[in-house]
XYZ file of C-alpha atoms in Angstrom:
563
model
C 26.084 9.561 -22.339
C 23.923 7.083 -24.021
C 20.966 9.453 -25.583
C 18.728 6.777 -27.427
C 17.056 3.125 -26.908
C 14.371 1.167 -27.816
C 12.045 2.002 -25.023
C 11.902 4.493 -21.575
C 10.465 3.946 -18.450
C 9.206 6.788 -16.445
C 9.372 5.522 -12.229
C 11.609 2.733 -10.767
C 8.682 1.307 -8.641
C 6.911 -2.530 -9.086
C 5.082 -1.869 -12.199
C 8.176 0.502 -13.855
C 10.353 -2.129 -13.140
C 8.462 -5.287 -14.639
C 7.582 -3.532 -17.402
C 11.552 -2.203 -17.860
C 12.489 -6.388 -17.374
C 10.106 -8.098 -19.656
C 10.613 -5.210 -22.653
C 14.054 -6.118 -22.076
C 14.081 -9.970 -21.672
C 12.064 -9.429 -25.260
C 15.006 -7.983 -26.691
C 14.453 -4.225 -26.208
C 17.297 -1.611 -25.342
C 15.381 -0.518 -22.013
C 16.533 2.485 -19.756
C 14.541 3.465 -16.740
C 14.406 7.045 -15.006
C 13.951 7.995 -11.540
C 12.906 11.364 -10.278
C 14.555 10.596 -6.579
C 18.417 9.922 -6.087
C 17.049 6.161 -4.702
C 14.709 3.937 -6.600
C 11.828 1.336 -5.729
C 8.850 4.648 -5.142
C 5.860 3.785 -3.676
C 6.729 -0.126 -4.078
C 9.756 0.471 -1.540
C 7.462 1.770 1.220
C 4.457 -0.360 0.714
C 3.764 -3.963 2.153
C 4.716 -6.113 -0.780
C 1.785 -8.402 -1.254
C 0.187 -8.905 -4.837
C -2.955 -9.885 -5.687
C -2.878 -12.389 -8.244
C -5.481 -14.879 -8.315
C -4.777 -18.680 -9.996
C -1.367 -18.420 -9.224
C 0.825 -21.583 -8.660
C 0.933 -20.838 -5.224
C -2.020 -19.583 -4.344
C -3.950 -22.717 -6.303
C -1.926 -24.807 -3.825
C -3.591 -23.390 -0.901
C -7.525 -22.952 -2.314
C -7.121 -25.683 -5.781
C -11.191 -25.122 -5.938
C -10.577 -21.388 -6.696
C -12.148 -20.626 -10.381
C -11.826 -17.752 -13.109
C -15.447 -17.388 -13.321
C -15.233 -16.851 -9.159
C -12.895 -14.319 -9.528
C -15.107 -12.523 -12.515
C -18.289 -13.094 -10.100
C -16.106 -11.305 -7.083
C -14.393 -8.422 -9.720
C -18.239 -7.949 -10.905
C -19.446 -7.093 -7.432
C -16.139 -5.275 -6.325
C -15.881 -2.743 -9.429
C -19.795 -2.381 -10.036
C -20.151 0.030 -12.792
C -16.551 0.262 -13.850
C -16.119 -3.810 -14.633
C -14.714 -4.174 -18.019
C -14.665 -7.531 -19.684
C -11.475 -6.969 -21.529
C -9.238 -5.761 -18.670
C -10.460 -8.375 -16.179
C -9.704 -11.257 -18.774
C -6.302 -10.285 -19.576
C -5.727 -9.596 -15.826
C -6.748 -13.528 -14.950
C -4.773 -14.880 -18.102
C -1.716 -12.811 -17.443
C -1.461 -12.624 -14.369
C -0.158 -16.369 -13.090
C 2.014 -16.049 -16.447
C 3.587 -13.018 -14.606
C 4.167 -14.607 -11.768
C 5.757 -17.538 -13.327
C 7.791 -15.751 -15.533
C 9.204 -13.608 -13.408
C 10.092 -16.560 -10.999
C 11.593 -18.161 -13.875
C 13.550 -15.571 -15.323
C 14.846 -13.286 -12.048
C 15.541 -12.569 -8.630
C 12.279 -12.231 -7.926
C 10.317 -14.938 -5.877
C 6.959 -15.216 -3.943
C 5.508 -16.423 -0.994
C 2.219 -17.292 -0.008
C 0.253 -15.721 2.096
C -3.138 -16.408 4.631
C -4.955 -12.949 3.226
C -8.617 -13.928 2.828
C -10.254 -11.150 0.399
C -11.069 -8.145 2.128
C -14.559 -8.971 1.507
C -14.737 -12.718 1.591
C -18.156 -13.096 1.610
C -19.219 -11.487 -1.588
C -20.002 -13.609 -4.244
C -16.872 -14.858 -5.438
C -14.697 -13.979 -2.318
C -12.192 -16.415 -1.306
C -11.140 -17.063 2.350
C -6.886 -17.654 0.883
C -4.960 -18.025 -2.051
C -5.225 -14.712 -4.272
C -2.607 -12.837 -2.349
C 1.598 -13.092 -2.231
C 4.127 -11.802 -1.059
C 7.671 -10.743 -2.248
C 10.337 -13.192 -0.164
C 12.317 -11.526 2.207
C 15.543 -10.340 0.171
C 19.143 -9.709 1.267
C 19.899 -6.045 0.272
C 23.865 -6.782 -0.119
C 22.721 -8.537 -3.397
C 22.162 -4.971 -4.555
C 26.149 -4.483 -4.612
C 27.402 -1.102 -5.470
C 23.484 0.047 -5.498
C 22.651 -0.574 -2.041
C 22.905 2.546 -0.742
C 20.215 3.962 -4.207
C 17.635 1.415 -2.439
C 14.792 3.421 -1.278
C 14.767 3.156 2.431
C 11.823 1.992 3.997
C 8.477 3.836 5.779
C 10.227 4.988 8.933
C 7.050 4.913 10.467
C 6.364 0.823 10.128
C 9.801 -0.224 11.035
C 11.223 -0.223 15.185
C 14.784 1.366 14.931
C 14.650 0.662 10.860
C 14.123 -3.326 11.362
C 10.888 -4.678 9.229
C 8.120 -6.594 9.361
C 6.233 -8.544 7.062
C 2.340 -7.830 7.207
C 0.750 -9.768 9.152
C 0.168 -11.853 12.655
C 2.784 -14.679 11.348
C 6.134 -11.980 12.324
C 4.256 -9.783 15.066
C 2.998 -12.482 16.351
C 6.057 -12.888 18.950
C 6.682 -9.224 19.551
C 3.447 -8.819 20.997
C 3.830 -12.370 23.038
C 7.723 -11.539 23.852
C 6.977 -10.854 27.760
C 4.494 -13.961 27.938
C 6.597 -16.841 25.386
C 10.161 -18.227 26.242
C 9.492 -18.987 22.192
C 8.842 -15.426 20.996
C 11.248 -13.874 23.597
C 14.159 -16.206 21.818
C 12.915 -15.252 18.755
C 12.786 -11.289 19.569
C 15.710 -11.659 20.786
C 17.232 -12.965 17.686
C 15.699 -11.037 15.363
C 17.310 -7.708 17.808
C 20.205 -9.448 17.484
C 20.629 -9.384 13.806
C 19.098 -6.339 13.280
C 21.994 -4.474 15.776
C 24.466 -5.817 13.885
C 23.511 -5.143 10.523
C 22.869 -1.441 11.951
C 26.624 -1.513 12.916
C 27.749 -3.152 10.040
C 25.831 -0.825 7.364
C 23.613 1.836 8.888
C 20.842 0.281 7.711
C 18.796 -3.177 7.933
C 19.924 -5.650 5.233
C 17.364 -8.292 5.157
C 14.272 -6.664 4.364
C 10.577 -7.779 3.692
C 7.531 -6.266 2.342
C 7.769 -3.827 -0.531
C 11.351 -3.179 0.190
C 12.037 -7.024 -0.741
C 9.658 -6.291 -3.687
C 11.099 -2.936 -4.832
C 14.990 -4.546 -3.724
C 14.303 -7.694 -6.276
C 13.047 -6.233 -9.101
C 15.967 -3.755 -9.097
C 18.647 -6.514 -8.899
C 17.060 -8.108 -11.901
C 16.860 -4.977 -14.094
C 20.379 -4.278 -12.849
C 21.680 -7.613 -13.864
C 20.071 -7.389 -17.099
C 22.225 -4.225 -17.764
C 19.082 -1.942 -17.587
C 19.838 1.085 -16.226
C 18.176 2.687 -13.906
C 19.482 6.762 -14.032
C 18.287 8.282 -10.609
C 17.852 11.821 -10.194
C 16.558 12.167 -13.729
C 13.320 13.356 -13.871
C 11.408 13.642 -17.134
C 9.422 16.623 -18.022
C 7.828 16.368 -21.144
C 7.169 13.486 -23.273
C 8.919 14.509 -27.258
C 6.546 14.113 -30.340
C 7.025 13.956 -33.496
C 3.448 14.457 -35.308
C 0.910 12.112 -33.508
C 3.770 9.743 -31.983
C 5.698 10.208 -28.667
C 9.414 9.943 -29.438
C 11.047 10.237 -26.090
C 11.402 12.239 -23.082
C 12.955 15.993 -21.770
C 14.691 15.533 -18.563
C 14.864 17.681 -16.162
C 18.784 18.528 -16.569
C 17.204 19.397 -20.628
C 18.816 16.288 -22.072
C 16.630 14.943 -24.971
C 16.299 11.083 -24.447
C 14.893 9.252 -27.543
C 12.888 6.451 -27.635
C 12.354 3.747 -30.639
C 9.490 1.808 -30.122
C 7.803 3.817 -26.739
C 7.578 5.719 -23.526
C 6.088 4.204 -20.707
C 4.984 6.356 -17.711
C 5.060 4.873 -14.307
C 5.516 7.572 -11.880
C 3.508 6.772 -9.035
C 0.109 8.423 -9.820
C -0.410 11.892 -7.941
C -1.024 11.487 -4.338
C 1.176 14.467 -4.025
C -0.269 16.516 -6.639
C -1.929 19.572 -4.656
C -3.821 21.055 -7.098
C -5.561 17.753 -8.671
C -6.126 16.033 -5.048
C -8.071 19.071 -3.994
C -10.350 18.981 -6.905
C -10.414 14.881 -6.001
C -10.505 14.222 -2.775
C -14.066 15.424 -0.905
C -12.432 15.973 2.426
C -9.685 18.452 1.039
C -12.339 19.684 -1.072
C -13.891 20.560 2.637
C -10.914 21.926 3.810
C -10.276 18.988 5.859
C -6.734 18.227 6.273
C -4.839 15.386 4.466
C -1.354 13.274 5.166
C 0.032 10.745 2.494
C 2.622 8.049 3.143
C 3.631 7.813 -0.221
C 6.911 9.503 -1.636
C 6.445 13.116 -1.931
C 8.064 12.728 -5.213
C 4.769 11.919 -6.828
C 3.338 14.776 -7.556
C 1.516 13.580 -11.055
C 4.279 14.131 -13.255
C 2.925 11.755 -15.618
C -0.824 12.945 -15.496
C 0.544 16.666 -16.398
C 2.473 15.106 -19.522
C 0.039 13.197 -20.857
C -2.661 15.548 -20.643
C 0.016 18.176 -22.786
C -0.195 15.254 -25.434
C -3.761 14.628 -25.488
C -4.056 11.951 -22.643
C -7.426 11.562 -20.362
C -6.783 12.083 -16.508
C -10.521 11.765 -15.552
C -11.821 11.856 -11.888
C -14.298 9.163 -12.377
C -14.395 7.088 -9.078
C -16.400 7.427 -6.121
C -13.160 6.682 -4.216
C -10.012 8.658 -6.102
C -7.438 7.006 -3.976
C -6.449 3.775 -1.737
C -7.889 5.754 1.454
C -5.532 4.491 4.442
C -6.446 5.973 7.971
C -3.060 7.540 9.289
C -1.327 9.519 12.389
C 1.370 12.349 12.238
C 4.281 11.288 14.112
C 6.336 13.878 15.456
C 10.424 12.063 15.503
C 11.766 15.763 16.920
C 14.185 18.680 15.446
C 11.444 19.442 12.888
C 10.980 15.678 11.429
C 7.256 14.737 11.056
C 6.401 11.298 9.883
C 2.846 9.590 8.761
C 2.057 6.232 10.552
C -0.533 4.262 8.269
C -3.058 2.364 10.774
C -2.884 -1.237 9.420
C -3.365 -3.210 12.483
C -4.091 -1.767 15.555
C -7.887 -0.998 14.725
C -7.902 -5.058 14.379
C -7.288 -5.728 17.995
C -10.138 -6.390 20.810
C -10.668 -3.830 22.595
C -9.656 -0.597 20.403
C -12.263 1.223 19.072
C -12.573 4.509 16.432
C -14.638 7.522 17.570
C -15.832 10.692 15.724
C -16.219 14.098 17.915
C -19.682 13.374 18.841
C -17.823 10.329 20.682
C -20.057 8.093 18.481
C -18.404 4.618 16.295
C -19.961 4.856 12.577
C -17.993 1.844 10.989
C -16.892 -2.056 11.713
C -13.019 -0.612 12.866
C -11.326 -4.304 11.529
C -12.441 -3.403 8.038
C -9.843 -2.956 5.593
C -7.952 0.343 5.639
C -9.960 1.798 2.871
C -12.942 0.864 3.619
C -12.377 2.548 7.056
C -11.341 5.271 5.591
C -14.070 5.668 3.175
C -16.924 5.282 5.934
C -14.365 7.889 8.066
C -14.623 10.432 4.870
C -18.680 10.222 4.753
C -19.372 10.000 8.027
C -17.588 13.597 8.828
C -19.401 15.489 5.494
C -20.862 18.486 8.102
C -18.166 17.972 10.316
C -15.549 20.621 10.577
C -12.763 17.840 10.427
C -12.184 13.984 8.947
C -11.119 12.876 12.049
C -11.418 9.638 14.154
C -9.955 8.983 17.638
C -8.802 5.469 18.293
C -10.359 4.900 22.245
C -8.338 1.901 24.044
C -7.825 1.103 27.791
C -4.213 0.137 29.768
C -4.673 -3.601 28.817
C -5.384 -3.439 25.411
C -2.271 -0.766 25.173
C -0.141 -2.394 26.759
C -1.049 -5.984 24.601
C -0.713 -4.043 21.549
C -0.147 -0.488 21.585
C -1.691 2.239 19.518
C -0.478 3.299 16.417
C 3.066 4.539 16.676
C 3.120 3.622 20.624
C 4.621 0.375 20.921
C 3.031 -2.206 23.486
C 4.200 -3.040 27.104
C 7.373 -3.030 28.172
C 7.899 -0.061 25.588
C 7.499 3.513 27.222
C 5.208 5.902 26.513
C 6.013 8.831 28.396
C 7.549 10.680 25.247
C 4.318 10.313 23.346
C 2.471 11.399 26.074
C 4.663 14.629 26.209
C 4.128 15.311 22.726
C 0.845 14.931 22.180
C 0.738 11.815 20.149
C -1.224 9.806 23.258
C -3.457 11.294 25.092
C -4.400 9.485 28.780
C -7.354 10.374 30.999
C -8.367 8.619 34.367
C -11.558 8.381 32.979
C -13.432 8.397 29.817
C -14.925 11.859 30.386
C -11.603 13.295 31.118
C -10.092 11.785 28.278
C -12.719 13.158 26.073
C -12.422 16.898 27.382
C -8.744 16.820 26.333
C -9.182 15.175 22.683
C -12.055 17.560 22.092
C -14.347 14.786 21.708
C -17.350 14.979 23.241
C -17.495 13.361 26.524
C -21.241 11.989 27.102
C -21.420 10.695 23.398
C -17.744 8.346 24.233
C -19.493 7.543 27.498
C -22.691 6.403 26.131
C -20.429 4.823 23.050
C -18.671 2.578 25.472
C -21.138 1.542 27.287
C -23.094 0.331 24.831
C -20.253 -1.028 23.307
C -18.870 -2.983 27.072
C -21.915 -4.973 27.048
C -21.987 -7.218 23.772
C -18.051 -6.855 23.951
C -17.804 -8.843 27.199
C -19.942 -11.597 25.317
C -17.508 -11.237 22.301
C -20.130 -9.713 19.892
C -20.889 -6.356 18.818
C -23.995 -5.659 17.114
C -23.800 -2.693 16.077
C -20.973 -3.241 13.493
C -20.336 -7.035 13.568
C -16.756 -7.059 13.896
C -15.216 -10.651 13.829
C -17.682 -11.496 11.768
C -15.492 -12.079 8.817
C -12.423 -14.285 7.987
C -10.677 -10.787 6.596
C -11.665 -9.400 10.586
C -10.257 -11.420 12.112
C -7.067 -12.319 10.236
C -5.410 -9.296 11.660
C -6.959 -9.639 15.172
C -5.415 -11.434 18.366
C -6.040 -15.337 17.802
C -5.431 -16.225 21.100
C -8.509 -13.772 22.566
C -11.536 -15.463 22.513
C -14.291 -15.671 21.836
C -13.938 -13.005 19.498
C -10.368 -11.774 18.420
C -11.672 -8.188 16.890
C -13.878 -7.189 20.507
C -13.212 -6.822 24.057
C -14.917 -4.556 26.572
C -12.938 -0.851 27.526
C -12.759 -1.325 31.038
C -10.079 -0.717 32.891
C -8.071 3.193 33.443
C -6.629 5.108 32.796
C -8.055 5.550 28.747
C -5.950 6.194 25.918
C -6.323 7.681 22.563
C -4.757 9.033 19.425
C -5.986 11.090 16.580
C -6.367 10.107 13.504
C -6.664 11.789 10.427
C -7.401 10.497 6.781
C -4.659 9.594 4.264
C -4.291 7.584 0.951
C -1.562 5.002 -0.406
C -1.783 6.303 -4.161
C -4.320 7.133 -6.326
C -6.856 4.647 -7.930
C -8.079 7.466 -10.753
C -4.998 7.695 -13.624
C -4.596 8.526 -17.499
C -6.786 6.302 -19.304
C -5.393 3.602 -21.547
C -6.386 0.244 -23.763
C -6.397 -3.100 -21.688
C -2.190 -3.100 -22.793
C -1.611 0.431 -21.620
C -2.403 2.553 -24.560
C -2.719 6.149 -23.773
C -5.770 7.291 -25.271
C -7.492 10.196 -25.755
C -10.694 11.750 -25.494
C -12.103 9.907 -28.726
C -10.789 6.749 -27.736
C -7.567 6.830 -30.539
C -4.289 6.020 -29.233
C -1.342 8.145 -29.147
C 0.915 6.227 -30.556
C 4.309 4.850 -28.725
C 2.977 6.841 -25.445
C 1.783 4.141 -22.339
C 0.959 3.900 -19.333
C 1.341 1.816 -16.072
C 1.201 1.462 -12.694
C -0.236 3.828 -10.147
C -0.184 6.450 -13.403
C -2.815 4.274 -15.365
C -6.528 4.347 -13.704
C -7.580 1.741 -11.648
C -9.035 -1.912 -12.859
C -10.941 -1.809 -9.730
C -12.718 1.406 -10.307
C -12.320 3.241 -6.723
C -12.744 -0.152 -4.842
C -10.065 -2.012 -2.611
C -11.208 -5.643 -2.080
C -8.300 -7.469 -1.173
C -4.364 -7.584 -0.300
C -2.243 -6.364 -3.223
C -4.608 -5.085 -5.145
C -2.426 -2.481 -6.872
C 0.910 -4.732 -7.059
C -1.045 -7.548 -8.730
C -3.086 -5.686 -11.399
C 0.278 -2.822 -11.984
C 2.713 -5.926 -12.404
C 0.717 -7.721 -14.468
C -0.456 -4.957 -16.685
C 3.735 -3.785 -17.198
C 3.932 -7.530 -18.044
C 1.700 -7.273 -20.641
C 2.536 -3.695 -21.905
C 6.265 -4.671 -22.370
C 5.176 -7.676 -24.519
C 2.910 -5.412 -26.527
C 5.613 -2.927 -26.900
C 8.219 -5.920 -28.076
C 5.490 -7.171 -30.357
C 4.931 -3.691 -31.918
C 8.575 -4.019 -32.362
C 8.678 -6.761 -33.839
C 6.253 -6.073 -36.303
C 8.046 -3.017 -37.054
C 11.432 -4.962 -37.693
């Protein structure tokens, strides 16, 4: 077996990957390495969408869209952590990425209608900073279907996908009320059954699966390859430069020109998330989405080298509010809450029964009101309140809306159902005059389509997720009519925003600011551009994409100079 090349990447996910493509599109003798038998990590599981503002087709949809807007709305979004340097590069390199990787591979982009989470801050746009990988046939893949990371079992019904947002859901929630979305139900069922029967498995997927399936059909076609079940344990010097990698089988892999590590941050990392995350610091409880694989590999290697893994932000991770599903015979699954909290008439409670944020917020900034709000409280825990019609429009969580069942989640424990509000709140444990008093404060304002406590609907980001058709508000309706529903919700992240630090093209620095020469990092593994905030749709695709864009050039300049 092949024991040197010209550069190795650590982690087969989005940022891996481009970095692995452009190094080798340079002219570099790439190989990429995979802790997991299947590749695509994190990427695979996630939602696909980048955020790239002044892309080609972004600039189609919002042409008035600026660089200095998007410094104004990156100044307000990463406050004290704004760097001049890394935000430049990010808005020059970014459309290049984009374009380039359009140009040169599988991969292609869609367009999407994500306003910024926060719109309305200065420089917030209402569209055309987000994309979205195109849906991708998976028999492309060849021979290397079956090493495709399956999807989030969680966000799929009976393993067939959806793309994020009201544009595909749209007609499963309307399939009972829409001879159009019924047809169109009915045909995607259709295709999905056979594919199932065909190849255990769906073969047109969307989302990060389309992202994570694209990028690995380019690298593949470029002869990269991508060795699964090879983790790396130690990064090889020689004096002050890294040299290549120690797998875990003890095979010495050499490396001419670098080692890039993009593993996936450290979401799974028990030790360093409970020294990072304040609720398991309070002995709170905590359920990731992400690939357990991550356990912050790449943060324990560099550190052993001299790296920096600082925990600098006020938010460590992408905080994403989240259920435990329980499948049976001992499988347990996380359910990430990305759009039922959107939906009129669903609301989040604490245990006093008492709302403390706008619910249609973005799932981290949910999550990061849910965290403060429960500091003396001896759990972070919210219970998402509904009544039979809005269940039954749009289900809760992993419950499915009318004419799906929900008998089996009632058994379980998933759903809990009281006749009344009171009764409902004796069984969650939540107390039942503060969710009595809660709704009813909430009912009035709600029937008017307003709620002034938290003003949800109040922005374009709201109410993108909500129901369009319920007016005059699509984020609020009045909880009227038993019996009451609710599930329990618990906090959750989807990867860490606090990494090794690095130079603006992925340098691996250490405490005095030097570089360790030929060591890099990327992705999820490198901290955060955004400094602990989350203000838009593909906020860690766009910047870790376009940073292993621009790492991989630096790397095959470097090279080049060395040559």
């Amino acid at each position: 077996m092949k024991t040197e090349y010209d550069l190795i990447v650590v982690g087969s996910g989005a940022a891996g990957l481009a970095c692995a493509i452009t190094a080798k599109k340079r002219g570099l003798d790439v190989v990429v390495l995979e802790k997991e038998p299947v590749f695509g990590g994190t990427t695979a599981l996630s939602g696909g969408v980048l955020w790239i503002p002044l892309n080609q087709h972004g600039l189609k949809q919002n042409p008035a869209d600026t660089a200095e807007q998007v410094r104004a709305f990156l100044r307000h979004e990463c406050g004290q952590f704004y760097d001049d340097a890394t935000v430049d590069a990010f808005i020059e390199h970014g459309p290049k990425m984009v374009d380039f990787f359009e140009r040169e591979t599988e991969m292609q982009f869609l367009p999407t209608l994500y306003p910024d989470y926060h719109p309305d801050a200065p420089g917030g746009a209402a569209v055309g900073r987000s994309i979205l990988a195109k849906p991708y046939d998976i028999r492309g893949l060849g021979r290397d279907m079956p090493r495709l990371k399956p999807p989030l079992k969680t966000i799929t019904f009976i393993g067939m996908m959806f793309n994020s947002s009201n544009a595909d859901l749209k007609h499963f929630f309307r399939a009972t009320k829409s001879l159009t979305s019924l047809f169109y139900v009915a045909r995607r069922l259709a295709n999905h059954i056979k594919e199932l029967v065909l190849y255990r498995r769906a073969i047109n997927v969307t989302s990060g699966n389309a992202l994570a399936a694209r990028l690995a059909k380019s690298a593949l076609d470029l002869g990269i390859p991508i060795l699964t079940s090879t983790p790396a344990q130690q990064v090889l010097m020689e004096g002050e430069r890294a040299v290549g990698v120690l797998t875990g089988s003890g095979q010495r892999l050499r490396a001419r020109y670098g080692v890039v590590l993009a593993a996936g941050g450290f979401p799974h990392d028990v030790k360093r998330i409970a020294q990072a995350y304040p609720h398991l610091k309070r002995g709170h409880e905590h359920l990731s989405p992400t690939p357990t694989s991550n356990t912050g590999d790449s943060a324990r290697m560099a550190e052993q080298v001299g790296g920096v893994v600082d925990i600098r932000f006020g938010d460590t991770a992408a905080w994403m509010p989240v259920t435990k599903v329980d499948f049976g015979n001992g499988e347990i699954g996380v359910f990430p809450h990305l759009l039922d909290r959107y939906k009129p008439g669903i609301i989040g409670v604490l245990s006093n029964g008492r709302r403390f944020t706008n619910e249609s917020n973005s799932y981290h900034d949910v999550g990061a009101a849910l965290t403060r709000a429960c500091e003396s409280m001896p759990e972070t825990a919210m219970w998402l309140i509904c009544d039979k019609t809005a269940l039954g429009k749009y289900g809760l969580g992993y419950v499915k809306p009318a004419p799906m069942p929900i008998s089996s989640f009632l058994r379980n424990g998933y759903l809990t159902e009281g006749k009344t509000l009171a009764e409902l709140a004796q069984k969650c444990g939540v107390d039942p005059k503060g969710l009595e008093q809660t709704v009813r404060e909430y009912n009035g304002p709600a029937a008017r389509g307003e709620d002034p406590a938290f003003g949800r609907g109040s922005t374009a980001f709201n109410r993108y997720l909500a129901d369009p058709e319920h007016g005059p508000n699509p984020c609020v309706a009045p909880i009227e009519r038993g019996p009451f529903y609710a599930i329990k919700v618990l906090m959750g992240d989807l990867g860490t925003f606090d990494g090794i630090n690095t130079s603006v093209v992925g340098e691996v620095l250490r405490r005095d600011g030097s570089a360790i020469d030929g060591l890099y990092a990327v992705g999820n593994d490198r901290a955060s551009m955004m400094g602990g905030n989350y203000p838009g749709a593909g906020i860690t695709h766009g910047p870790n994409m376009t940073f292993g864009y621009v790492t991989a050039n630096h790397i095959a300049d470097q090279a080049g100079a060395r040559a």
